Short mmCIF file of C-alpha atoms and ligand atoms in Angstrom, two decimals:
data_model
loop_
_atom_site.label_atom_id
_atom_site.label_comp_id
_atom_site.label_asym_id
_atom_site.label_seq_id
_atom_site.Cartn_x
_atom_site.Cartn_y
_atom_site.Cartn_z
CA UNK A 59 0.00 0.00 0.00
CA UNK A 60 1.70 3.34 -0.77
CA UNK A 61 1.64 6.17 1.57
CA UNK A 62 -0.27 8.83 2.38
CA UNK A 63 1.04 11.92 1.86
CA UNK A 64 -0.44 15.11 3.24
CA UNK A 65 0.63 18.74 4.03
CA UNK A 66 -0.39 18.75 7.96
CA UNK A 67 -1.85 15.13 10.22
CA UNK A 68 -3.69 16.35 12.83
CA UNK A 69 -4.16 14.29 15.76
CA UNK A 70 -7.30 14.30 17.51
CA UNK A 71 -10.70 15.42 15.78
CA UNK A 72 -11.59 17.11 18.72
CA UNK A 73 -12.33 20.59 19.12
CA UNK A 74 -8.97 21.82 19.10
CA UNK A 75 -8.21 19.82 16.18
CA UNK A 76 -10.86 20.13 13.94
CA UNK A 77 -10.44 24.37 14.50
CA UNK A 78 -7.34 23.63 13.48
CA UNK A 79 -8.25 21.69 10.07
CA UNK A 80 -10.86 24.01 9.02
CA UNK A 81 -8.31 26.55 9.42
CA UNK A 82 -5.38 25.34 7.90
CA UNK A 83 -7.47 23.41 5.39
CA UNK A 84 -8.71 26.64 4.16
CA UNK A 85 -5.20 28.06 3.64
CA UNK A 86 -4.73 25.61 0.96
CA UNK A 87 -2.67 22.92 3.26
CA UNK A 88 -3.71 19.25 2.33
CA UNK A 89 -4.67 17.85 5.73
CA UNK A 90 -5.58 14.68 7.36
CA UNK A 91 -7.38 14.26 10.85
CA UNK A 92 -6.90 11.01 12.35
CA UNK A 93 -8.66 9.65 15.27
CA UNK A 94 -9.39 6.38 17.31
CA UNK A 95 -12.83 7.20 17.98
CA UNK A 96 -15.80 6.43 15.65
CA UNK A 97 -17.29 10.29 15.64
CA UNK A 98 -15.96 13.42 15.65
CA UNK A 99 -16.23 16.42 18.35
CA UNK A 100 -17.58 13.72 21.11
CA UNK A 101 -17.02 16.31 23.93
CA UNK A 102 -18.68 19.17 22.00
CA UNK A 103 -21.50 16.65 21.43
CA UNK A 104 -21.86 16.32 25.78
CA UNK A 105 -20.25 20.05 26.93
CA UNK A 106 -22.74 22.06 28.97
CA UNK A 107 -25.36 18.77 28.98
CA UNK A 108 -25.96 19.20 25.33
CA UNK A 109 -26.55 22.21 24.92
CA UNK A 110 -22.37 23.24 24.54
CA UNK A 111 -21.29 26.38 26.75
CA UNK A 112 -19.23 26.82 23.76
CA UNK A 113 -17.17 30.43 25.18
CA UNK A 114 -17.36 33.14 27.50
CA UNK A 115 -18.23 37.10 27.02
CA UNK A 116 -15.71 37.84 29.01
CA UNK A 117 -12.76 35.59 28.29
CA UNK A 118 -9.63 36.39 30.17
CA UNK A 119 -6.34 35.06 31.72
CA UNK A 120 -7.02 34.71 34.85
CA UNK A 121 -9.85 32.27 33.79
CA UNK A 122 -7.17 29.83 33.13
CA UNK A 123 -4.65 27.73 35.51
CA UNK A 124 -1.50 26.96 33.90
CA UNK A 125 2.43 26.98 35.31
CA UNK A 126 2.83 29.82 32.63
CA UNK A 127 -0.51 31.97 33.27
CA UNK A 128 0.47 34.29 30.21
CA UNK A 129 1.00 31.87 27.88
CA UNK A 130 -2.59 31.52 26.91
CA UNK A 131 -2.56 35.39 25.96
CA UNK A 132 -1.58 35.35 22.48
CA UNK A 133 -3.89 32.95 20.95
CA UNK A 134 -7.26 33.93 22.75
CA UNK A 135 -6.04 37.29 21.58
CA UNK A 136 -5.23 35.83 17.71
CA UNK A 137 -8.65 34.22 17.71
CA UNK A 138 -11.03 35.82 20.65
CA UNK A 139 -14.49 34.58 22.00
CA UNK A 140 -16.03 37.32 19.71
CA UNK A 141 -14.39 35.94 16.38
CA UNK A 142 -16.00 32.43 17.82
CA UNK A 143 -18.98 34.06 17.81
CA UNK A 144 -18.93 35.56 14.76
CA UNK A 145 -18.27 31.89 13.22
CA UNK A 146 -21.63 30.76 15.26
CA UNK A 147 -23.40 33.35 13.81
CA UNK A 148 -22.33 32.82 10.11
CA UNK A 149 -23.59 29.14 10.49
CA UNK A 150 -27.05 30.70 11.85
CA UNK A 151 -26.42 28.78 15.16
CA UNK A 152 -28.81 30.20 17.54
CA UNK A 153 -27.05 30.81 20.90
CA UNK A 154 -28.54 31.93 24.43
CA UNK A 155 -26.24 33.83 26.88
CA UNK A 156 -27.01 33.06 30.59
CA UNK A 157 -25.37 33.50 33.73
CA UNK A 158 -21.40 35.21 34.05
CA UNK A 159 -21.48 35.26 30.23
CA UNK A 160 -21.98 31.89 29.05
CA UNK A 161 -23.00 31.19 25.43
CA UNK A 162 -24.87 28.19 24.93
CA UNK A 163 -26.71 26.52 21.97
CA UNK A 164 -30.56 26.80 21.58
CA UNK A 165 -30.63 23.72 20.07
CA UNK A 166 -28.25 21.55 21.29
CA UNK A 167 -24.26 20.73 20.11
CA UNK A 168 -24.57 19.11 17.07
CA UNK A 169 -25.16 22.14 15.04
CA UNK A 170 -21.58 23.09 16.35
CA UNK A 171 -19.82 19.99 15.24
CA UNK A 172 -21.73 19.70 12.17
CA UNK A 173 -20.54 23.06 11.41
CA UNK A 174 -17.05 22.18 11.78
CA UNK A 175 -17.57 19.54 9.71
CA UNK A 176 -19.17 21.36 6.77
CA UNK A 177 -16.12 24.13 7.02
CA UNK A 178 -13.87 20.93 7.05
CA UNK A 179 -15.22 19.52 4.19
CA UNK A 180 -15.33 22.83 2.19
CA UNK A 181 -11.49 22.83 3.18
CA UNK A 182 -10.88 19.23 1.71
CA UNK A 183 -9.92 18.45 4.88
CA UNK A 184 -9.83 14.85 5.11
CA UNK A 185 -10.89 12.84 8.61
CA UNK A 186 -9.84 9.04 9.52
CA UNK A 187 -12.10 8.03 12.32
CA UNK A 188 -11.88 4.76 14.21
CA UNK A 189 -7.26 4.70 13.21
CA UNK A 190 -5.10 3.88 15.87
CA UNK A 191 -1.96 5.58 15.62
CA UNK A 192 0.21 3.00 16.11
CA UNK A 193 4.10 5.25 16.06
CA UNK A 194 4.87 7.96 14.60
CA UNK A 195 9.02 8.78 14.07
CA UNK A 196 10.43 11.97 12.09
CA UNK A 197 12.43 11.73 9.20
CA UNK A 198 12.68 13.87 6.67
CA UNK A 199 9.21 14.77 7.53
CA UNK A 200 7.00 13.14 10.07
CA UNK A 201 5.95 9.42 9.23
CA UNK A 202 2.69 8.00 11.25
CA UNK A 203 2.06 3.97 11.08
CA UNK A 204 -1.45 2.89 11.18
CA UNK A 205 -3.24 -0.05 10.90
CA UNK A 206 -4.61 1.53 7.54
CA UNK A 207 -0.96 2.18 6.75
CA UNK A 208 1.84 4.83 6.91
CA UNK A 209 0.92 8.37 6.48
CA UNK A 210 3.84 11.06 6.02
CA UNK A 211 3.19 14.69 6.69
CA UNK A 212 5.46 17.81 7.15
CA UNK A 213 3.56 18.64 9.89
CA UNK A 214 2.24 16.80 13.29
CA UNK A 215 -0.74 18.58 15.48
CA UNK A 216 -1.30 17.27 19.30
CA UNK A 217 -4.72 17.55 19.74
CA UNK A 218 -5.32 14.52 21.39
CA UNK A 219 -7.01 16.45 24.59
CA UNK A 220 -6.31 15.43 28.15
CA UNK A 221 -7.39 12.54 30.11
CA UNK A 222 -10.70 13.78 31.32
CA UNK A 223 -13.84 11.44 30.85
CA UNK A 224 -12.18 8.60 28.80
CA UNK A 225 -15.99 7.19 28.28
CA UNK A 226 -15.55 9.85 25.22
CA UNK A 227 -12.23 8.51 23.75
CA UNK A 228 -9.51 10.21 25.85
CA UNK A 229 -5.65 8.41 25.82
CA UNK A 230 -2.95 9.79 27.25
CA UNK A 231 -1.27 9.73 23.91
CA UNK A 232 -0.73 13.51 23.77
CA UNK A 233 1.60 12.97 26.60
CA UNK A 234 3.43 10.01 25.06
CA UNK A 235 4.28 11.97 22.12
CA UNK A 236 5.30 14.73 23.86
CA UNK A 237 7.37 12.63 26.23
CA UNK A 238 8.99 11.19 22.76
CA UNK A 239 10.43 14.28 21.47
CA UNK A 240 11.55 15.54 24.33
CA UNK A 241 8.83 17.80 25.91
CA UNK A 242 8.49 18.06 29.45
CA UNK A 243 5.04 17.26 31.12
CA UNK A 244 3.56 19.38 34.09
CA UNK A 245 1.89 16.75 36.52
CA UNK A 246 -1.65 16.31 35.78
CA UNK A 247 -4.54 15.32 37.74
CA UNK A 248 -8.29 16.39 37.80
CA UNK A 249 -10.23 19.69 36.90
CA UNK A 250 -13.94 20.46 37.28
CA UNK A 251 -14.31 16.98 39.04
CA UNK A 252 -16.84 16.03 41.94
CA UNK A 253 -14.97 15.91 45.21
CA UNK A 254 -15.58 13.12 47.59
CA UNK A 255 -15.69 13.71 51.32
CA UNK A 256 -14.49 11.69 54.49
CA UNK A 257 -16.60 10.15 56.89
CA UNK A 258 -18.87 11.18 59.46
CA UNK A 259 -19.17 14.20 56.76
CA UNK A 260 -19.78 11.47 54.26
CA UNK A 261 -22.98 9.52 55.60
CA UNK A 262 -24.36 13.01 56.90
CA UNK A 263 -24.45 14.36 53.33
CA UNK A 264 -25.33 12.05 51.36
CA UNK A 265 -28.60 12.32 53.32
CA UNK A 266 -28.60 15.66 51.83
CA UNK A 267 -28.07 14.01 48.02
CA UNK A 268 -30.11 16.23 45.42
CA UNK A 269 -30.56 19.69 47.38
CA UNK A 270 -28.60 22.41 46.11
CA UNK A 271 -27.52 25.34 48.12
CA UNK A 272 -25.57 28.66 46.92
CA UNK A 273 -22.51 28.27 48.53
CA UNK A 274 -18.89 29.78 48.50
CA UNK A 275 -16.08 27.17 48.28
CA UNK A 276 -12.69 28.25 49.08
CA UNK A 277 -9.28 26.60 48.56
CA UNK A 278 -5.83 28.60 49.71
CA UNK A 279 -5.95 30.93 47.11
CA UNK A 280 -9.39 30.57 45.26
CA UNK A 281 -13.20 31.30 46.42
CA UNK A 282 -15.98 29.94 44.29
CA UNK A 283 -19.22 31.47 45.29
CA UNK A 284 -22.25 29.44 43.04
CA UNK A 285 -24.06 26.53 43.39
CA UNK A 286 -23.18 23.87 45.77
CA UNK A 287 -25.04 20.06 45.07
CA UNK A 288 -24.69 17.63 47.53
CA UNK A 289 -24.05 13.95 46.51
CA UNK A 290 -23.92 10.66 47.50
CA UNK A 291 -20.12 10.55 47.86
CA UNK A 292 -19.96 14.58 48.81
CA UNK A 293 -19.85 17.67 46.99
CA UNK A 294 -20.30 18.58 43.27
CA UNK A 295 -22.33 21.91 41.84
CA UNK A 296 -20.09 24.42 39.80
CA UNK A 297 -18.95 25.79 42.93
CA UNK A 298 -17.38 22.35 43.53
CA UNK A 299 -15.90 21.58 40.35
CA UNK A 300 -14.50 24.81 40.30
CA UNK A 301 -12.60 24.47 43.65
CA UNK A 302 -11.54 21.13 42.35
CA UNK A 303 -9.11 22.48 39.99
CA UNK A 304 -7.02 24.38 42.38
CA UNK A 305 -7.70 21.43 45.42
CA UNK A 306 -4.46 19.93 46.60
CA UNK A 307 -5.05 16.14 48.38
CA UNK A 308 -4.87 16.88 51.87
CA UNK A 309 -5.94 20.57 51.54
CA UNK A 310 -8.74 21.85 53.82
CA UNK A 311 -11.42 23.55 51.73
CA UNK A 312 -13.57 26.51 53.65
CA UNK A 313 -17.24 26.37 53.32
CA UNK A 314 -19.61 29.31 53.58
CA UNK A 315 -22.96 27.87 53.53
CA UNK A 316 -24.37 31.39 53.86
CA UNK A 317 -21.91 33.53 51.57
CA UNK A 318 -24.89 36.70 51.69
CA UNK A 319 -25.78 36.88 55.32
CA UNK A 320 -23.68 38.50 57.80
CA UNK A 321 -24.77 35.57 60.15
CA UNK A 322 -22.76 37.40 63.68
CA UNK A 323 -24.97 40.04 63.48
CA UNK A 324 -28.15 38.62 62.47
CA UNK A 325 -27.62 36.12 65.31
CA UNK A 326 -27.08 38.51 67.81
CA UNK A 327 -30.06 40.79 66.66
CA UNK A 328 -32.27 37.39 67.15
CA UNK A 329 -31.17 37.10 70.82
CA UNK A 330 -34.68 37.52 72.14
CA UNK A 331 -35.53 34.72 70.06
CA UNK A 332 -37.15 31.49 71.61
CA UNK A 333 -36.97 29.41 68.35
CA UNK A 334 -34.60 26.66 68.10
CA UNK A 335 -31.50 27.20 65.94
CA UNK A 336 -32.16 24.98 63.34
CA UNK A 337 -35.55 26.26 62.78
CA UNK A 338 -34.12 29.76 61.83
CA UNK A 339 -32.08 28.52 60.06
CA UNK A 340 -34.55 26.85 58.06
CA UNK A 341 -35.36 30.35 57.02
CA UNK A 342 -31.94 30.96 55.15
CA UNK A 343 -31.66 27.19 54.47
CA UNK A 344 -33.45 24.14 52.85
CA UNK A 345 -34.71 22.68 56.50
CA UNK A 346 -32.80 19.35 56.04
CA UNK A 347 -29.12 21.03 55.02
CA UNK A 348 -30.21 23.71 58.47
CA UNK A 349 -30.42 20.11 60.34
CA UNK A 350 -27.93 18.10 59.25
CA UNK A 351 -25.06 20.86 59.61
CA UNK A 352 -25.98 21.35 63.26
CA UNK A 353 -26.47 17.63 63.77
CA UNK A 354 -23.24 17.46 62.03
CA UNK A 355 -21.02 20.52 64.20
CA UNK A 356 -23.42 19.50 67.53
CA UNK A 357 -24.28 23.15 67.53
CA UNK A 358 -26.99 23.71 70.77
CA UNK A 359 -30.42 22.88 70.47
CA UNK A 360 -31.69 25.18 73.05
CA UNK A 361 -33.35 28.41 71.74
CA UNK A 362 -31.60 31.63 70.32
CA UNK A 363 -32.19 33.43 73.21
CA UNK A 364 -30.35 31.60 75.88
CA UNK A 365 -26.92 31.02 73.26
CA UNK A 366 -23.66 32.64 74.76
CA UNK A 367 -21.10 34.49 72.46
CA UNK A 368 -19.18 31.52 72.42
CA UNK A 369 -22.26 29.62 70.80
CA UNK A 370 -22.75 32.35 68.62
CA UNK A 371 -19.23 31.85 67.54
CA UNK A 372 -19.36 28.19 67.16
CA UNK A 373 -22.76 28.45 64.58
CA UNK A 374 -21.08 31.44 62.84
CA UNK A 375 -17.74 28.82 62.61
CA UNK A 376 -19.78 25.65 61.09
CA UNK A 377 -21.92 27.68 58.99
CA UNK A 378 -19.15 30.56 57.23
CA UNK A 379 -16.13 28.83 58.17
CA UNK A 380 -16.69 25.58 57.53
CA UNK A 381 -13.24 23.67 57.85
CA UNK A 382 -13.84 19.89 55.22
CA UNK A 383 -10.98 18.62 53.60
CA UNK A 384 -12.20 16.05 50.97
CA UNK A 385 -10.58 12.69 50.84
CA UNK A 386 -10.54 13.33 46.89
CA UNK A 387 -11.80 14.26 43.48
CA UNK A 388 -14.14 11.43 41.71
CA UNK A 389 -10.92 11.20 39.17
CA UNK A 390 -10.63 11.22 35.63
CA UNK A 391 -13.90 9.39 34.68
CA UNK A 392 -15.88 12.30 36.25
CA UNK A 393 -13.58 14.92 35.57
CA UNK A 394 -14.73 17.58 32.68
CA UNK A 395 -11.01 18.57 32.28
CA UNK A 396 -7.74 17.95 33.49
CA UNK A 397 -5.27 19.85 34.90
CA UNK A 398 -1.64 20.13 33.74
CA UNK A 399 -0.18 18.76 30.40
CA UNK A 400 2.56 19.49 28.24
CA UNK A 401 4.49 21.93 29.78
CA UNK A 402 3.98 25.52 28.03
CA UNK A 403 7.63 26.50 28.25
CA UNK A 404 8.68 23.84 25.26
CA UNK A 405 6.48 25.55 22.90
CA UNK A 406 5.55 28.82 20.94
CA UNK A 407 2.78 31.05 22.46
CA UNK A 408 1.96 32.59 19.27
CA UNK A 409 2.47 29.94 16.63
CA UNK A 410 1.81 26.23 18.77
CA UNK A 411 5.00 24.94 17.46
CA UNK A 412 7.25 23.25 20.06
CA UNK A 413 10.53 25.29 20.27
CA UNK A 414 12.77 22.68 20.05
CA UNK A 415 11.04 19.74 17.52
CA UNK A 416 10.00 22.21 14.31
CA UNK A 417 6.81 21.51 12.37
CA UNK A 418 5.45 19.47 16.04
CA UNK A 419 2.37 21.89 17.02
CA UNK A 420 0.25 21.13 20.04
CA UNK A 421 -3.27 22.71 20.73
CA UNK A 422 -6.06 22.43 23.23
CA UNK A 423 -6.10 20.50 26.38
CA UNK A 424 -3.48 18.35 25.99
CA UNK A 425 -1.43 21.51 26.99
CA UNK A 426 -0.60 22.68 30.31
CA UNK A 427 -3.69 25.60 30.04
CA UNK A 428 -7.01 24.87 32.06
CA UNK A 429 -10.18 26.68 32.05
CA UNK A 430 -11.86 27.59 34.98
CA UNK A 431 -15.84 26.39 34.27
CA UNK A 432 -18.21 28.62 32.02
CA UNK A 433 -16.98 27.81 28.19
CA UNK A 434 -13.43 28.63 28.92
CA UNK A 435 -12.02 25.43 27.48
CA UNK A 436 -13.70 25.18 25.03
CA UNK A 437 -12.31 28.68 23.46
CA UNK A 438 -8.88 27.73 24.27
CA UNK A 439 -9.64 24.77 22.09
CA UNK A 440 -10.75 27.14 19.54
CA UNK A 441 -8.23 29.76 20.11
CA UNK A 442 -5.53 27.27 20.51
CA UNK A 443 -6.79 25.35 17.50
CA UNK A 444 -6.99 28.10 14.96
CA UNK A 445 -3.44 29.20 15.94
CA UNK A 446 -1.45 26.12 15.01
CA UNK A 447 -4.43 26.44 11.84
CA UNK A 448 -2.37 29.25 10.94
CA UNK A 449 1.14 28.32 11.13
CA UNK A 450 1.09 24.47 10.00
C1 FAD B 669 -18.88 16.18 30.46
C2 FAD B 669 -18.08 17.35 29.94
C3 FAD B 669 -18.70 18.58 29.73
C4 FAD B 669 -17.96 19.68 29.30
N1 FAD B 669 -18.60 20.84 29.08
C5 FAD B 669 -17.90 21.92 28.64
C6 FAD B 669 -18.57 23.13 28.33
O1 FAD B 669 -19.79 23.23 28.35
N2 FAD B 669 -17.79 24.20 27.97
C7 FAD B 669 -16.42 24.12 27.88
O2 FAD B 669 -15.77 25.12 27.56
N3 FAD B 669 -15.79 22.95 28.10
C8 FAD B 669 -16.48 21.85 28.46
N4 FAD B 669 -15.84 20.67 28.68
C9 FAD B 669 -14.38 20.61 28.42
C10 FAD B 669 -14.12 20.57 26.90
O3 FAD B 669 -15.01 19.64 26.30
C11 FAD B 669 -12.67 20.19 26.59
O4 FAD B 669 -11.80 21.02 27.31
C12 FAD B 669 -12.40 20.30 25.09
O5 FAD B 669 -13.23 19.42 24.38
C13 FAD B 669 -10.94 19.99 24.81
O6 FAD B 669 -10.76 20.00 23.40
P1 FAD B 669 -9.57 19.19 22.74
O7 FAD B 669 -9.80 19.26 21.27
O8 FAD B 669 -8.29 19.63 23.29
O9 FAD B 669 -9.77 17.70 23.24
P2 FAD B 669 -11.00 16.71 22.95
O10 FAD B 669 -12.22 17.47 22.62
O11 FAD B 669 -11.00 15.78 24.12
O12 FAD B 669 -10.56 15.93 21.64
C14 FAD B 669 -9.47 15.05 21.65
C15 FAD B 669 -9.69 14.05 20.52
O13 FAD B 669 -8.51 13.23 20.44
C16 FAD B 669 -8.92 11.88 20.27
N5 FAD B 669 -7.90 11.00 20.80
C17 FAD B 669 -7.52 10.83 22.08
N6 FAD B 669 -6.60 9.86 22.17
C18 FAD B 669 -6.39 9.39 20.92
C19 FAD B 669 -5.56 8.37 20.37
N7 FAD B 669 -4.79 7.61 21.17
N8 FAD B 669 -5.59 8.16 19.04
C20 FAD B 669 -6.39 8.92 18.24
N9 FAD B 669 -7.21 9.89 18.69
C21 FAD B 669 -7.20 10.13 20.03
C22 FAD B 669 -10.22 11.76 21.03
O14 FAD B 669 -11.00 10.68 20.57
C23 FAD B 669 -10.86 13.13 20.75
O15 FAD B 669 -11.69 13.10 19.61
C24 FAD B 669 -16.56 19.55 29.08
C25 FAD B 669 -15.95 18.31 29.26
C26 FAD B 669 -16.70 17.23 29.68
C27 FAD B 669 -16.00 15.90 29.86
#
């Protein structure tokens, strides 16, 4: 069988990497997209349950976690939430902003990926679905072996995406590669993942499993203030999934159950009050989440009117200061993203390109650069994407 030979072999028709084929597809490069999965754009197709929180109004640095927190600059500059927009718009997507600046489909996902697909196609991009890569080795140019056969290109894209819900294809070959030419890797583990909790906390919420509660979630440096779910195994809710990312193992996490109420001085303005605690509570509260955290602290039972300072201390402690340090995330097969990746420093913020292996590009997750939740990762996929587009 003779060879394939193409222009640019992207790796990974994700959203990163079909951005990237559309792009450089439409600059006249022959490309190939190769993938192990039988569809495309599987994460678009489940991102923001269906619906795809696709980017962000406001889209900016300090959305993203990385060991290099500049390095995403250049590309959401080089292709920006609003020229995303701009692309939904020329495909007549409809879109719906809601909270913090989310865009979302009307109609669900699909329309995005079959977008990409139509600009692909237009683009004679050309996509190999269900292909294991089997090795890929640089030559003259780079040569890929397949089970389809060999496939030599002058240029490689990464876009295999991180480990993150593997139910939707994810390897850790991104890493691999990187590993093989030399690139360093920044530890990874879990982003935007449910967090279990020890026991007694355990058995006490998972009583609470399906109420919701607005909540603020703090880790050393970060403070989350959105919804809180409690589970079966803990915590999840975006306020959750967002501490998650920044959540060291062993790290306490502060809980303010009431983030809007100054509680001290509503407390002490209730002192002539001959209701038990838990039953005003109930007023700021779902009734069972009011019980269970006093059942769960032993706060007093008597009535408001007989509590000391120090009790008043102790409620304003379990309630706003809430000390829980969760035994761990639910991992990678719960995980929307992961955290870390090929380290930033080994490769060109404005072109993709690692410094040091020319024509290798990387784009999208599979780099060290991790949104924070709200259609951030998916624009760096985009941005990301349509940068190495552009220089392949
Ligand atoms: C449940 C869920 C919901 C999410 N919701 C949102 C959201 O609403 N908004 C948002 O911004 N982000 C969301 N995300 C995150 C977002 O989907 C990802 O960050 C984004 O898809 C990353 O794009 P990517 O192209 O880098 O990787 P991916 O989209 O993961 O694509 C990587 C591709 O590489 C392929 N691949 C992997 N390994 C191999 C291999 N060995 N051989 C060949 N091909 C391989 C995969 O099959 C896949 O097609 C969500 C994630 C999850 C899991």
């Amino acid at each position: 069988m003779s060879p394939t030979v193409v222009d640019v072999l992207i790796l990974g028709a994700g959203a990163a990497g079909l951005c990237c084929a559309k792009t450089a597809g439409a600059r006249g490069r022959r490309v190939l997209v190769l993938d192990h999965a039988p569809q495309p754009g599987r994460k678009i197709l489940i991102a923001g349950g269906g619906k795809c929180n696709f980017t962000n109004r406001a889209v900016r640095r300090e959305h993203y976690l990385s060991a290099n927190p500049r390095f995403c600059v250049s590309a959401l500059a080089q292709y920006s939430a609003a020229d995303f927009v701009a692309w939904i718009e020329a495909h007549q997507i409809a879109c719906e902003e809601r909270t913090a600046g989310q865009l979302f489909t009307c109609h669900g996902a699909a329309q995005i990926v079959q977008a990409l697909l139509h600009d692909c196609e237009r683009a004679g991009v050309r996509i190999m679905l269900g292909t294991n890569l089997e090795r890929i080795e640089q030559q003259a140019d780079f040569v890929a072996h397949t089970a389809q056969g060999v496939i030599h290109a002058a240029r490689v894209v990464v876009a295999t995406g991180g480990l993150a819900y593997p139910q939707c294809g994810a390897t850790a070959l991104g890493y691999k590669l990187a590993a093989q030419f030399g690139l360093p890797i920044i530890a990874t583990h879990p982003g935007l993942a449910p967090l279990r909790v020890r026991e007694p906390e355990r058995t006490h919420l998972a009583a609470l499993s399906g109420i919701a509660v607005r909540a603020q979630l703090a880790s050393a440096r970060h403070a989350f203030c959105d919804e809180l779910l409690f589970t079966h195994h803990g915590l999840s809710g975006p306020a959750a999934l967002q501490v998650s990312s920044y959540w060291q193992p062993g790290q306490a996490l502060m809980v303010n159950l009431l983030p809007d109420l100054d509680l001290a001085r509503e407390l002490a303005l209730r002192r002539d009050a001959y209701m038990p605690l838990a039953q005003w509570l109930a007023r700021h509260l779902p009734r069972r989440v009011a019980q269970t955290v006093c059942d769960l602290h032993a706060l007093p039972i008597k009535p408001l009117a007989q509590f000391s300072r120090a009790d008043m201390t102790r409620v304003v402690a379990a309630l706003q200061h809430w000390q829980l340090t969760p035994e761990a995330t639910l991992g990678y097969d719960l995980a929307e993203v992961t955290v870390g990746g090929v380290d930033t420093a080994a490769v060109s913020s404005k072109t993709m390109e690692a410094r040091a292996v020319p024509g290798l590009f990387f784009a999208g997750e599979v780099l060290d650069v991790t949104g924070q939740l709200g259609g951030y990762n998916l624009q760096w996929a985009w941005s990301s994407g349509f940068v190495a587009g552009q220089h392949v």
